[in-house]
Amino acid sequence: MSDPTRPISSDPSLEPPGTEMTEGERRALEMVEAAETGGRKLFGGQKTLVTVIAVAWCLYQMYAAQVGNIDLLTLRAIHLAFAFSLGYLVFPFRKTPGNPQTRVPWYDWVLGLLATGTAIYLILQYPSIATVQGGVLTNVDVWIGSAMVVLLLLAAWRTIGIAMPIVASVFMLYALTGPRGLIRGDLGPQLQLHAGQTWPQVVGQLFANTEGIFGTAIGVSAQIVFLFVLFGAIFDKLGAGDWFMNVAQGALGGFRGGPAKASVLSSALNGIISGSAVSNVVTGGNITIGTMKRVGYSAEKAGAIEVASSSNGQLMPPVMGAAAFIMAQNLNIEYRTLILAAAIPAFLCYGALLVVVHLEALKLGLKGLPRNELPRVRQTLLKGWYYLIPLVYLIGTLTINPEATPERVALNTVFMMIVMMFIQEVYFGSRKGLSVGQGLLDGGRKLIEAFEGGARSMIGIAIATAAAGIIVGIVTITGLGFGLADIVQLASDGVRNLILSVAGLIPGLDATAVAGFGAILIVLMMAQLIALILGMGLPTTANYILMSALIVPIIAKIAGLDNSNPVQMLPVHMFVFYFGIMADSTPPVALAAFAAAAISGGNPVATGVQAFKYELRTALLAYMMFFNPQLLLIANNRLSGLGFGDAIFMILFAFIGLVAFSAATMRFLHRKTNPLQALLLLVASFMLIIPTHVLVNLVALGLIALVYLWQKAGSRREPPKSVPAAA
């Protein structure tokens, strides 16, 4: 049986005697490695080569951030070259869990060299393409560009799955044939259809400018995201993740359902430094899932709570995953503005999840862990207080200093933690009787491991953003977004007219307002469904890029928003971002659920279904942000324009609405709800989506109070039950 208080280690040789992983934990770790850092276990010279390339990539990215004047296309192409070289070395084409490959086959050497060579070719040839050739590609350029596109799709297949290559291929087919070659019949004069592009035109768009593969997405990956991922890797290697876990366990583990609440808190803390749901499940779940099962949660519910809390880690500022940095670029706003706007919804999301796990504990009659088995909070805080230094610097500088760029702040934080790494190893080494030199060597070894871990975690992000650039480039060259918007506009007009005719029959009702709201709601529900379906095969970053390129402009058009106004567009981008995150726990393809099930021993599909139920509050929160932008601190037609008093008011009513919604979907408040009570709670939660009218707010609160008092009265009439008390 595994020790629920020990940290997980990816290297069995580093684990203390008697703390070996369980088979489930090992399988979960293999899933993470196969999905995020590559599944091959290399040895000897091949392992050394991977380490050298990974460290070189980290050093190059730090150098690029330090000098800050490297040509954009050069920076992005070198970024992709490193991702190509590592991707083909560590990600096998066929993943065999439990039996990882230990050697790189010859064909992967060839493919890796060819892919890296295409990026290097562009670096060397681009000045000639841009100036001498006037942007026109030669036959050699077209061949090299074609090879890059194919090799990029193969790399994406290995690193992030088959969905992205399929979607990108369909888009390229659309660009080559044009809808006039695919669609028969007259669809009306309102639709703008392109006639098709030649292959050299497509390659030129994707390969030789900054509107395709080397567009904004991979630019953000190269310029900003890498440094934040490296920050997270070093921070975790310092031991901060385990410290967060111990703090959460000590603070909440003794309350009713305490291990689940500790899982929520530790995932929120880890979300500050990591944007990966799957790795958060494994690093935290090996402790929390076991303790949740111990106090009475089923294997599926324990895994689902970990999945829901880890998935929501991507919502926590300041490190919200690559998608958030790309969102800031798309909206043309400072990243500090985005993380400030995202803070209230993130806290609401985790606050509501704490309520969810509390209601689950009440429903199951659970208690917490004995206090004498939990870490002492005060002692734990004193042992790791210095972990807060880089975190406070990072968050404080990003939010307070308007002159500081995210990449510069992240780089400074990385330098700070490198120094901390050596000081920590020297200090702990001296307590064991080791020399200063040995402590420095240990610090250097850990730093190299952190560099390698950070670089390997970036492979999938770099490949995903590059592959997503194919889709964005095709949308740009074909005007596909406008065509889709026209089609949806026609459908929306039909829905609007139908609602208008029905609502017009009701006296005193503003039929025009109702029809407009109904049309927008239908489009949002379509967007929600598309995001969830795409998320079954795409990571959050790729999902967001695709949704922002295709669906966001459609929502803006139907809602009558100005696409160039970040104040109006931020709620739309956050809406699709939230549903992209929900896809991590959406069956049947939910890697986080499979990883959690491997640890818990539960059914992975049932775990995913249960996690999706817990995540429903995130769906309601997405709608709240869209219809009530004040939750994003938007007021007076400007970002960060909401006053403190108004913010407190909005937070309070939004939280009450989320609690009512959670109680309705879980069918439990003070006790199990009957269908009428659940309906009343749902109505109250929907009324609080836009808490602007005092009378509506009072009615909603009255409905919630009615259900609670109704259940309390019913409890008094029933004979007492033997329910374990909270610890």
XYZ file of C-alpha atoms in Angstrom:
727
model
C 0.000 0.000 0.000
C 1.377 3.424 -0.949
C 2.247 6.042 1.628
C -0.327 8.880 1.233
C 2.077 11.509 2.554
C 5.018 11.023 0.204
C 5.700 12.974 -2.995
C 5.672 11.157 -6.292
C 8.910 10.798 -8.203
C 9.397 10.088 -11.870
C 12.654 8.280 -11.142
C 12.271 5.161 -8.974
C 15.933 5.296 -8.034
C 15.322 8.589 -6.228
C 12.559 7.225 -4.003
C 13.404 6.379 -0.389
C 13.211 2.707 0.583
C 9.714 1.540 1.393
C 7.968 4.256 -0.647
C 7.670 2.461 -3.981
C 4.823 3.502 -6.245
C 1.750 1.375 -6.631
C 1.107 -0.126 -10.031
C -1.731 2.350 -10.611
C 0.498 5.323 -9.837
C 3.121 3.957 -12.186
C 0.584 3.600 -14.999
C -0.693 7.132 -14.399
C 2.834 8.514 -14.526
C 3.452 6.646 -17.774
C 0.312 8.240 -19.217
C 1.623 11.692 -18.356
C 5.037 10.957 -19.803
C 3.546 9.498 -22.975
C 1.141 12.405 -23.400
C 3.201 15.391 -22.277
C 6.919 14.631 -22.096
C 7.398 11.680 -24.439
C 7.102 8.011 -23.652
C 10.592 6.783 -24.543
C 12.991 5.746 -21.764
C 16.340 6.323 -23.399
C 19.750 5.329 -22.039
C 23.387 6.045 -22.663
C 24.324 8.376 -25.471
C 20.777 8.842 -26.695
C 19.608 9.994 -23.263
C 22.582 12.331 -23.023
C 21.757 13.795 -26.435
C 18.162 14.477 -25.377
C 19.390 16.173 -22.200
C 21.881 18.317 -24.142
C 19.236 19.423 -26.671
C 16.743 20.170 -23.882
C 19.227 22.236 -21.876
C 20.335 24.040 -25.046
C 16.721 24.899 -25.813
C 16.248 26.344 -22.321
C 19.442 28.377 -22.531
C 18.507 29.701 -25.980
C 15.052 30.793 -24.807
C 16.574 32.524 -21.793
C 19.119 34.232 -24.034
C 16.390 35.339 -26.452
C 14.379 36.848 -23.591
C 17.484 38.550 -22.229
C 18.536 40.245 -25.495
C 14.961 40.795 -26.675
C 15.796 41.829 -30.254
C 15.844 38.551 -32.203
C 13.883 38.640 -35.451
C 10.379 37.232 -34.884
C 10.448 34.601 -37.614
C 13.959 33.512 -36.647
C 12.954 33.120 -32.993
C 9.862 31.110 -33.929
C 11.675 28.906 -36.437
C 14.462 28.047 -33.962
C 11.788 27.330 -31.353
C 10.114 24.890 -33.743
C 13.465 23.351 -34.744
C 14.157 22.420 -31.107
C 10.618 21.040 -30.743
C 11.060 18.966 -33.902
C 14.391 17.523 -32.801
C 13.175 16.561 -29.338
C 9.715 15.499 -30.479
C 10.934 12.838 -32.871
C 13.451 11.591 -30.308
C 11.208 11.170 -27.270
C 7.689 10.715 -28.689
C 7.301 7.308 -30.356
C 4.785 6.848 -33.135
C 3.267 3.867 -31.353
C 2.795 4.308 -27.607
C 2.962 1.097 -25.585
C 2.121 1.802 -21.909
C 4.056 -0.488 -19.600
C 6.618 -1.229 -22.279
C 8.294 2.070 -23.236
C 10.792 2.133 -26.090
C 14.412 2.393 -25.006
C 15.989 3.220 -28.363
C 15.241 5.700 -31.149
C 14.586 3.779 -34.393
C 16.459 4.802 -37.539
C 13.397 6.263 -39.265
C 12.799 8.689 -36.378
C 16.387 9.892 -36.694
C 15.705 10.565 -40.383
C 12.347 12.255 -39.792
C 13.737 14.350 -36.943
C 16.709 15.516 -39.014
C 14.486 16.333 -41.995
C 11.982 18.256 -39.860
C 14.705 20.212 -38.073
C 16.364 20.845 -41.438
C 13.215 22.462 -42.873
C 13.158 24.972 -40.015
C 16.871 25.707 -40.400
C 16.392 26.132 -44.162
C 13.725 28.781 -43.569
C 15.982 30.640 -41.129
C 18.757 30.784 -43.710
C 16.574 31.406 -46.767
C 13.927 33.765 -45.405
C 15.912 37.010 -45.983
C 16.189 36.064 -49.648
C 12.507 35.069 -49.866
C 11.390 38.343 -48.282
C 13.679 40.714 -50.198
C 15.241 39.225 -53.333
C 12.274 37.024 -54.292
C 9.614 39.478 -53.139
C 7.811 36.777 -51.186
C 7.485 34.471 -54.206
C 8.637 30.900 -53.503
C 10.951 28.982 -55.781
C 10.293 25.320 -56.565
C 12.853 24.346 -53.924
C 11.100 26.565 -51.374
C 7.768 24.905 -52.164
C 9.272 21.425 -51.736
C 10.902 22.336 -48.426
C 7.742 24.060 -47.220
C 5.648 21.051 -48.212
C 8.001 18.783 -46.275
C 7.662 20.994 -43.198
C 3.865 20.869 -43.342
C 3.832 17.063 -43.622
C 6.471 16.560 -40.926
C 4.677 19.009 -38.634
C 1.441 17.035 -38.972
C 3.332 13.800 -38.233
C 4.909 15.401 -35.167
C 1.486 16.635 -34.019
C 0.095 13.126 -34.434
C 2.767 11.821 -32.068
C 2.609 14.555 -29.465
C -1.037 15.650 -29.230
C -2.975 12.946 -31.088
C -4.607 12.401 -34.459
C -7.350 15.034 -34.136
C -5.215 18.080 -34.980
C -3.640 16.567 -38.132
C -7.097 15.526 -39.362
C -8.618 18.958 -38.744
C -5.632 20.722 -40.346
C -5.756 18.412 -43.369
C -9.467 19.108 -43.862
C -8.778 22.837 -43.769
C -5.999 22.507 -46.350
C -8.307 20.443 -48.562
C -10.890 23.197 -48.256
C -8.290 25.778 -49.296
C -7.240 23.747 -52.330
C -10.692 22.865 -53.650
C -12.843 25.742 -52.506
C -16.455 25.266 -51.413
C -17.590 25.688 -55.014
C -15.938 22.370 -55.707
C -17.415 20.720 -52.618
C -20.897 22.219 -52.304
C -23.569 21.866 -54.966
C -26.407 24.312 -55.400
C -27.043 27.976 -54.798
C -26.756 28.857 -51.089
C -27.817 32.439 -51.584
C -26.147 35.759 -52.454
C -25.292 36.458 -48.815
C -22.655 33.699 -48.705
C -19.092 34.507 -49.776
C -17.389 31.406 -51.236
C -13.775 31.273 -52.391
C -12.815 29.412 -55.562
C -9.755 27.584 -54.218
C -6.008 28.184 -53.914
C -3.034 26.550 -55.593
C -0.656 24.416 -53.547
C 2.247 26.920 -53.886
C -0.102 29.645 -52.592
C -1.065 27.490 -49.613
C 2.575 26.645 -48.846
C 3.542 30.303 -49.135
C 0.829 31.228 -46.653
C 1.783 28.515 -44.166
C 5.564 28.379 -44.510
C 7.086 31.689 -45.508
C 5.373 34.380 -43.437
C 4.012 35.074 -39.969
C 0.366 34.348 -40.783
C 0.594 30.559 -40.842
C 2.782 28.066 -39.002
C 4.960 30.876 -37.676
C 2.052 33.061 -36.611
C 1.000 34.575 -33.318
C 0.388 31.261 -31.557
C 3.897 29.849 -31.880
C 5.247 33.358 -31.352
C 3.642 33.444 -27.913
C 4.925 29.928 -27.258
C 8.489 30.976 -28.117
C 8.490 34.388 -26.500
C 6.482 33.894 -23.293
C 5.067 30.428 -22.642
C 8.415 28.620 -22.599
C 9.722 30.771 -19.763
C 6.616 30.225 -17.650
C 6.755 26.464 -18.225
C 10.432 26.528 -17.243
C 9.502 28.542 -14.153
C 6.962 25.860 -13.200
C 9.465 23.032 -13.785
C 12.140 24.625 -11.576
C 9.610 25.635 -8.933
C 8.333 22.068 -8.709
C 11.886 20.668 -8.630
C 12.579 22.900 -5.649
C 9.828 21.009 -3.826
C 7.138 23.683 -3.860
C 4.461 21.319 -5.194
C 4.884 18.935 -2.261
C 4.877 21.904 0.125
C 1.577 23.146 -1.317
C 0.130 19.667 -0.852
C 1.224 19.459 2.783
C -0.175 22.922 3.533
C -3.519 21.957 1.979
C -3.652 18.628 3.817
C -2.831 20.238 7.149
C -5.313 23.074 6.708
C -8.335 21.122 5.436
C -7.694 17.419 5.842
C -9.397 17.181 9.234
C -12.737 18.670 8.174
C -15.691 16.703 6.828
C -14.550 15.236 3.511
C -11.220 16.925 4.256
C -9.014 15.042 1.765
C -11.279 16.190 -1.087
C -11.097 19.788 0.130
C -7.327 19.470 0.413
C -7.283 18.230 -3.192
C -9.180 21.330 -4.304
C -6.901 23.714 -2.398
C -3.643 22.036 -3.475
C -4.769 21.975 -7.119
C -5.610 25.674 -6.903
C -2.153 26.397 -5.483
C -0.445 24.191 -8.067
C -2.512 25.880 -10.762
C -0.690 29.109 -9.953
C 2.503 27.598 -11.383
C 1.284 24.928 -13.804
C -1.193 24.921 -16.666
C -1.287 21.147 -17.150
C -4.348 19.281 -15.895
C -2.974 15.783 -16.474
C 0.338 16.284 -14.693
C -1.500 17.969 -11.799
C -3.681 14.875 -11.470
C -0.652 12.625 -11.108
C 1.522 14.831 -8.904
C -1.302 15.579 -6.489
C -3.604 12.645 -7.034
C -1.172 9.998 -5.803
C -1.691 11.515 -2.338
C -5.232 12.910 -2.377
C -7.010 10.074 -4.177
C -5.818 7.506 -1.650
C -6.857 9.624 1.323
C -10.238 10.413 -0.254
C -10.926 6.704 -0.676
C -9.826 6.150 2.892
C -12.518 8.440 4.333
C -15.246 6.926 2.161
C -15.296 8.400 -1.344
C -15.658 5.780 -4.076
C -12.773 5.248 -6.493
C -14.660 7.043 -9.255
C -15.672 10.029 -7.112
C -12.190 10.381 -5.627
C -10.667 10.375 -9.106
C -13.335 12.746 -10.430
C -12.729 15.303 -7.679
C -9.014 15.269 -8.493
C -9.753 15.629 -12.216
C -12.142 18.552 -11.684
C -9.796 20.385 -9.332
C -6.728 19.769 -11.531
C -8.509 20.828 -14.726
C -9.534 24.091 -13.119
C -5.872 24.782 -12.341
C -5.635 26.235 -15.843
C -7.976 29.008 -14.719
C -5.675 30.212 -11.928
C -3.543 33.286 -12.636
C -0.773 34.025 -13.293
C 0.144 30.815 -15.219
C -3.072 29.858 -17.020
C -1.491 27.741 -19.726
C -0.390 28.775 -23.194
C -3.938 29.648 -24.269
C -4.119 32.599 -21.867
C -0.962 34.201 -23.275
C -2.316 33.741 -26.798
C -5.620 35.276 -25.685
C -3.824 38.395 -24.469
C -2.131 38.691 -27.871
C -5.406 38.145 -29.741
C -7.126 40.829 -27.680
C -4.108 43.140 -27.834
C -4.146 43.717 -24.086
C -1.461 43.490 -21.431
C -1.168 40.097 -19.780
C -1.462 41.745 -16.365
C -4.911 43.010 -17.389
C -5.960 39.514 -18.408
C -4.852 37.816 -15.197
C -6.571 40.471 -13.100
C -9.772 39.918 -15.073
C -9.467 36.143 -14.721
C -8.885 36.203 -10.957
C -12.482 36.558 -9.722
C -13.912 33.771 -11.951
C -11.043 31.481 -10.923
C -11.696 31.990 -7.218
C -15.425 31.568 -7.789
C -14.783 28.339 -9.650
C -12.684 26.855 -6.843
C -14.985 28.213 -4.145
C -17.930 26.495 -5.810
C -15.918 23.273 -6.133
C -15.252 23.346 -2.383
C -19.024 23.544 -1.917
C -19.487 20.626 -4.332
C -17.118 18.344 -2.419
C -18.675 19.448 0.881
C -22.142 18.557 -0.384
C -20.781 15.223 -1.595
C -19.336 14.573 1.866
C -22.652 15.476 3.499
C -24.532 13.229 1.109
C -22.226 10.289 1.865
C -21.995 11.019 5.598
C -18.197 11.271 5.551
C -15.718 12.665 8.048
C -12.120 13.858 7.864
C -8.755 12.378 8.707
C -7.520 12.288 12.316
C -5.631 15.482 13.133
C -2.640 13.559 14.475
C -2.063 12.066 11.015
C -1.964 15.429 9.247
C 0.959 17.823 8.766
C 1.009 20.699 11.236
C 0.201 23.836 9.273
C 2.441 26.186 11.247
C 5.478 23.919 11.039
C 4.873 23.248 7.351
C 4.620 26.955 6.578
C 7.842 27.676 8.458
C 9.705 24.925 6.593
C 8.807 26.204 3.138
C 8.036 29.892 3.519
C 10.846 30.809 1.130
C 8.945 29.171 -1.743
C 6.675 32.195 -1.625
C 9.499 34.613 -2.510
C 9.595 33.930 -6.282
C 5.820 33.517 -6.376
C 5.161 36.858 -4.687
C 7.697 38.522 -6.978
C 6.108 37.004 -10.088
C 2.504 37.802 -9.203
C 3.284 41.172 -7.648
C 5.374 42.420 -10.554
C 2.937 41.173 -13.190
C -0.042 42.827 -11.536
C 1.473 46.039 -10.153
C 4.242 47.104 -12.537
C 2.766 48.163 -15.909
C 6.237 48.495 -17.430
C 7.197 44.855 -16.803
C 6.668 42.410 -19.681
C 5.622 38.824 -18.856
C 8.733 37.319 -20.450
C 11.089 39.603 -18.520
C 9.323 38.919 -15.211
C 9.376 35.167 -15.871
C 13.077 35.282 -16.799
C 13.946 37.195 -13.624
C 11.972 34.666 -11.593
C 13.830 31.799 -13.256
C 17.174 33.418 -12.361
C 15.953 33.881 -8.785
C 14.967 30.228 -8.480
C 18.251 29.002 -9.961
C 20.034 30.793 -7.132
C 17.532 29.332 -4.656
C 18.161 25.845 -6.034
C 21.887 26.006 -5.259
C 21.379 27.641 -1.847
C 18.799 25.026 -0.874
C 20.972 22.085 -1.917
C 24.048 23.482 -0.175
C 22.029 24.119 3.005
C 20.384 20.691 3.150
C 23.644 19.032 2.107
C 25.481 20.705 4.977
C 22.889 19.342 7.420
C 23.742 15.859 6.124
C 27.463 16.479 6.488
C 28.115 17.054 2.778
C 30.603 19.606 1.491
C 29.641 22.829 -0.254
C 31.027 21.441 -3.491
C 28.778 18.390 -3.261
C 25.790 20.631 -2.538
C 26.561 22.699 -5.632
C 26.846 19.523 -7.717
C 23.479 18.313 -6.420
C 21.962 21.694 -7.239
C 23.390 21.552 -10.756
C 21.998 18.026 -11.267
C 18.538 19.092 -10.130
C 18.681 22.182 -12.319
C 19.535 20.106 -15.385
C 16.640 17.764 -14.553
C 14.336 20.782 -14.271
C 15.604 22.152 -17.593
C 15.022 18.809 -19.275
C 11.565 18.464 -17.739
C 10.577 21.968 -18.785
C 11.827 21.497 -22.350
C 10.089 18.156 -22.734
C 6.849 19.665 -21.436
C 7.141 22.376 -24.103
C 7.354 19.976 -27.058
C 3.611 19.406 -27.270
C 2.827 23.097 -26.772
C 5.238 24.211 -29.504
C 4.009 21.565 -31.957
C 0.349 22.290 -31.120
C 0.705 26.045 -31.635
C 2.582 25.506 -34.910
C -0.023 23.036 -36.192
C -2.826 25.365 -35.120
C -1.104 27.995 -37.246
C -2.013 25.895 -40.291
C -5.697 26.313 -39.464
C -5.373 30.019 -38.732
C -3.441 30.536 -41.971
C -6.129 28.764 -43.998
C -8.866 30.809 -42.340
C -6.971 33.969 -43.281
C -6.269 33.062 -46.902
C -9.776 31.753 -47.650
C -11.912 34.092 -45.554
C -13.543 31.004 -44.076
C -14.549 32.831 -40.909
C -16.713 35.239 -42.867
C -18.417 32.393 -44.716
C -19.203 30.531 -41.504
C -20.448 33.725 -39.914
C -22.820 34.231 -42.855
C -24.187 30.685 -42.496
C -24.700 31.034 -38.748
C -26.230 34.474 -39.283
C -28.853 32.955 -41.571
C -29.665 30.284 -38.981
C -29.696 32.859 -36.193
C -32.076 35.089 -38.123
C -34.432 32.147 -38.492
C -34.337 31.462 -34.749
C -34.793 35.155 -33.996
C -37.842 35.423 -36.240
C -39.390 32.285 -34.737
C -38.934 33.563 -31.164
C -40.172 37.002 -32.213
C -43.399 35.589 -33.604
C -44.050 33.480 -30.482
C -43.053 36.171 -27.961
C -45.202 38.707 -29.777
C -48.277 36.770 -28.678
C -47.560 37.495 -24.992
C -48.896 40.907 -23.887
C -46.418 43.246 -22.190
C -43.359 41.228 -23.225
C -40.506 42.915 -25.084
C -40.492 40.461 -27.981
C -37.467 42.040 -29.687
C -35.268 41.746 -26.587
C -36.374 38.165 -25.962
C -35.724 37.198 -29.581
C -32.266 38.767 -29.522
C -31.386 37.006 -26.271
C -32.661 33.678 -27.622
C -30.591 33.966 -30.805
C -27.417 34.720 -28.838
C -28.134 31.871 -26.425
C -28.497 29.385 -29.295
C -25.143 30.474 -30.767
C -23.437 30.181 -27.358
C -24.824 26.686 -26.886
C -23.525 25.714 -30.340
C -20.111 27.148 -29.452
C -20.151 25.237 -26.167
C -20.888 21.962 -27.954
C -18.182 22.549 -30.578
C -15.582 23.361 -27.901
C -16.428 20.191 -25.967
C -16.310 18.013 -29.089
C -13.008 19.507 -30.261
C -11.630 19.116 -26.737
C -12.064 15.353 -26.960
C -9.099 15.273 -29.310
C -7.326 18.604 -28.920
C -5.385 20.049 -25.981
C -6.714 23.238 -24.425
C -4.293 25.491 -26.312
C -5.126 24.104 -29.755
C -8.815 24.077 -28.878
C -8.737 27.747 -27.925
C -6.774 28.768 -31.038
C -9.263 27.025 -33.307
C -12.283 28.411 -31.453
C -10.861 31.944 -31.411
C -10.221 31.812 -35.155
C -13.592 30.384 -36.182
C -16.249 30.642 -33.482
C -15.385 33.830 -31.588
C -15.963 36.083 -34.651
C -19.327 34.381 -35.209
C -20.457 35.009 -31.634
C -19.295 38.610 -31.958
C -21.269 39.113 -35.157
C -24.498 37.599 -33.804
C -24.176 39.550 -30.539
C -23.352 42.780 -32.383
C -19.929 43.175 -30.762
C -16.943 45.085 -32.114
C -14.284 42.469 -32.935
C -11.498 44.999 -32.396
C -12.707 46.139 -28.960
C -11.078 44.071 -26.173
C -13.637 45.301 -23.638
C -16.433 43.692 -25.642
C -14.458 40.642 -26.803
C -12.845 39.481 -23.542
C -16.043 37.759 -22.276
C -16.366 35.895 -25.591
C -12.773 34.650 -25.494
C -13.117 33.628 -21.851
C -16.327 31.760 -22.717
C -14.653 29.491 -25.289
C -11.542 29.173 -23.093
C -13.587 27.840 -20.179
C -15.312 25.226 -22.323
C -11.976 24.199 -23.815
C -10.761 23.493 -20.281
C -13.915 21.512 -19.495
C -13.027 19.211 -22.392
C -10.168 17.757 -20.306
C -12.775 15.917 -18.266
C -15.233 15.183 -21.068
C -15.654 11.461 -21.879
C -14.906 9.417 -23.857
C -11.480 11.016 -24.470
C -10.420 12.512 -21.139
C -6.783 11.746 -20.420
C -6.968 13.370 -16.989
C -9.790 10.977 -16.043
C -7.824 7.974 -17.294
C -4.792 9.065 -15.260
C -6.925 9.523 -12.140
C -8.602 6.145 -12.681
C -5.210 4.457 -12.981
C -4.374 5.724 -9.494
C -7.792 5.133 -7.913
C -8.457 1.760 -9.525
C -11.840 3.022 -10.705
C -13.525 2.912 -14.101
C -12.019 5.671 -16.300
C -15.235 6.414 -18.219
C -17.288 6.562 -15.011
C -14.591 8.793 -13.509
C -14.831 11.120 -16.502
C -18.623 11.234 -16.368
C -18.552 12.055 -12.656
C -15.873 14.722 -13.209
C -18.022 16.268 -15.938
C -20.906 16.500 -13.453
C -18.631 18.304 -11.001
C -17.520 20.599 -13.832
C -21.040 21.729 -14.718
C -20.618 24.724 -12.423
C -17.770 25.845 -14.724
C -20.248 25.863 -17.612
C -22.625 28.117 -15.686
C -19.722 30.395 -14.752
C -18.819 30.753 -18.450
C -22.342 31.994 -19.174
C -22.180 34.290 -16.142
C -19.022 35.927 -17.497
C -20.561 36.411 -20.931
C -23.825 37.974 -19.750
C -22.289 39.719 -16.748
C -18.847 41.090 -17.785
C -18.495 42.798 -14.410
C -17.221 39.438 -13.133
C -14.205 40.181 -15.360
C -13.870 43.624 -13.727
C -15.322 45.255 -16.852
C -17.291 48.410 -16.099
C -17.822 51.833 -17.662
C -16.725 50.396 -21.018
C -13.188 49.706 -19.851
C -11.126 46.858 -18.445
C -10.343 46.900 -14.709
C -13.033 49.553 -14.310
C -15.132 47.911 -11.582
C -15.024 49.427 -8.125
C -14.341 47.412 -4.971
C -17.888 47.725 -3.596
C -19.499 46.648 -6.861
C -17.031 43.756 -7.171
C -17.992 42.412 -3.733
C -21.661 42.601 -4.690
C -21.104 40.721 -7.969
C -18.911 38.062 -6.356
C -21.429 37.384 -3.594
C -24.423 36.883 -5.863
C -22.435 34.904 -8.441
C -21.194 32.577 -5.712
C -24.707 32.074 -4.350
C -25.873 31.288 -7.884
C -23.094 28.722 -8.356
C -23.924 27.106 -5.005
C -27.601 26.847 -5.938
C -26.706 25.387 -9.336
C -24.299 22.869 -7.777
C -26.909 21.794 -5.252
C -29.457 21.348 -8.045
C -27.166 19.288 -10.290
C -25.994 17.149 -7.356
C -29.578 16.789 -6.074
C -28.475 17.665 -2.542
C -28.543 20.762 -0.342
C -29.326 20.090 3.314
C -30.567 16.681 2.251
C -31.474 14.995 -1.038
C -33.635 17.292 -3.163
C -36.841 16.218 -4.830
C -37.456 17.240 -8.496
C -39.398 20.380 -7.530
C -36.694 21.537 -5.108
C -34.002 20.942 -7.746
C -36.033 22.949 -10.260
C -36.409 25.858 -7.832
C -32.653 25.881 -7.219
C -31.987 25.872 -10.973
C -34.372 28.774 -11.519
C -32.670 30.720 -8.718
C -29.208 30.085 -10.161
C -30.288 31.231 -13.636
C -31.843 34.373 -12.173
C -28.471 35.212 -10.603
C -26.550 34.958 -13.889
C -27.154 38.694 -14.331
C -27.689 39.997 -10.755
C -28.537 43.593 -11.633
C -32.165 43.969 -10.558
C -32.815 44.078 -6.814
C -36.233 42.428 -7.069
C -34.877 39.545 -9.172
C -32.037 39.041 -6.693
C -34.429 38.948 -3.741
C -36.692 36.444 -5.485
C -33.693 34.197 -6.249
C -32.482 34.339 -2.655
C -36.003 33.662 -1.475
C -36.238 30.510 -3.628
C -32.956 29.190 -2.218
C -34.057 29.944 1.346
C -37.408 28.266 0.648
C -35.731 25.041 -0.480
C -33.372 25.045 2.500
C -36.124 25.642 5.069
C -38.312 23.073 3.302
C -35.555 20.482 3.698
C -34.845 21.478 7.300
C -38.529 21.031 8.147
C -38.500 17.639 6.473
C -35.418 16.625 8.443
C -37.092 17.464 11.745
C -40.043 15.252 10.891
C -37.803 12.247 10.134
C -36.290 9.988 12.819
C -32.603 10.769 13.440
C -30.027 8.850 11.435
C -26.631 7.712 12.571
C -24.282 9.887 10.541
C -20.556 10.171 11.316
C -19.714 13.584 12.667
C -17.041 15.790 11.145
C -13.582 15.394 12.584
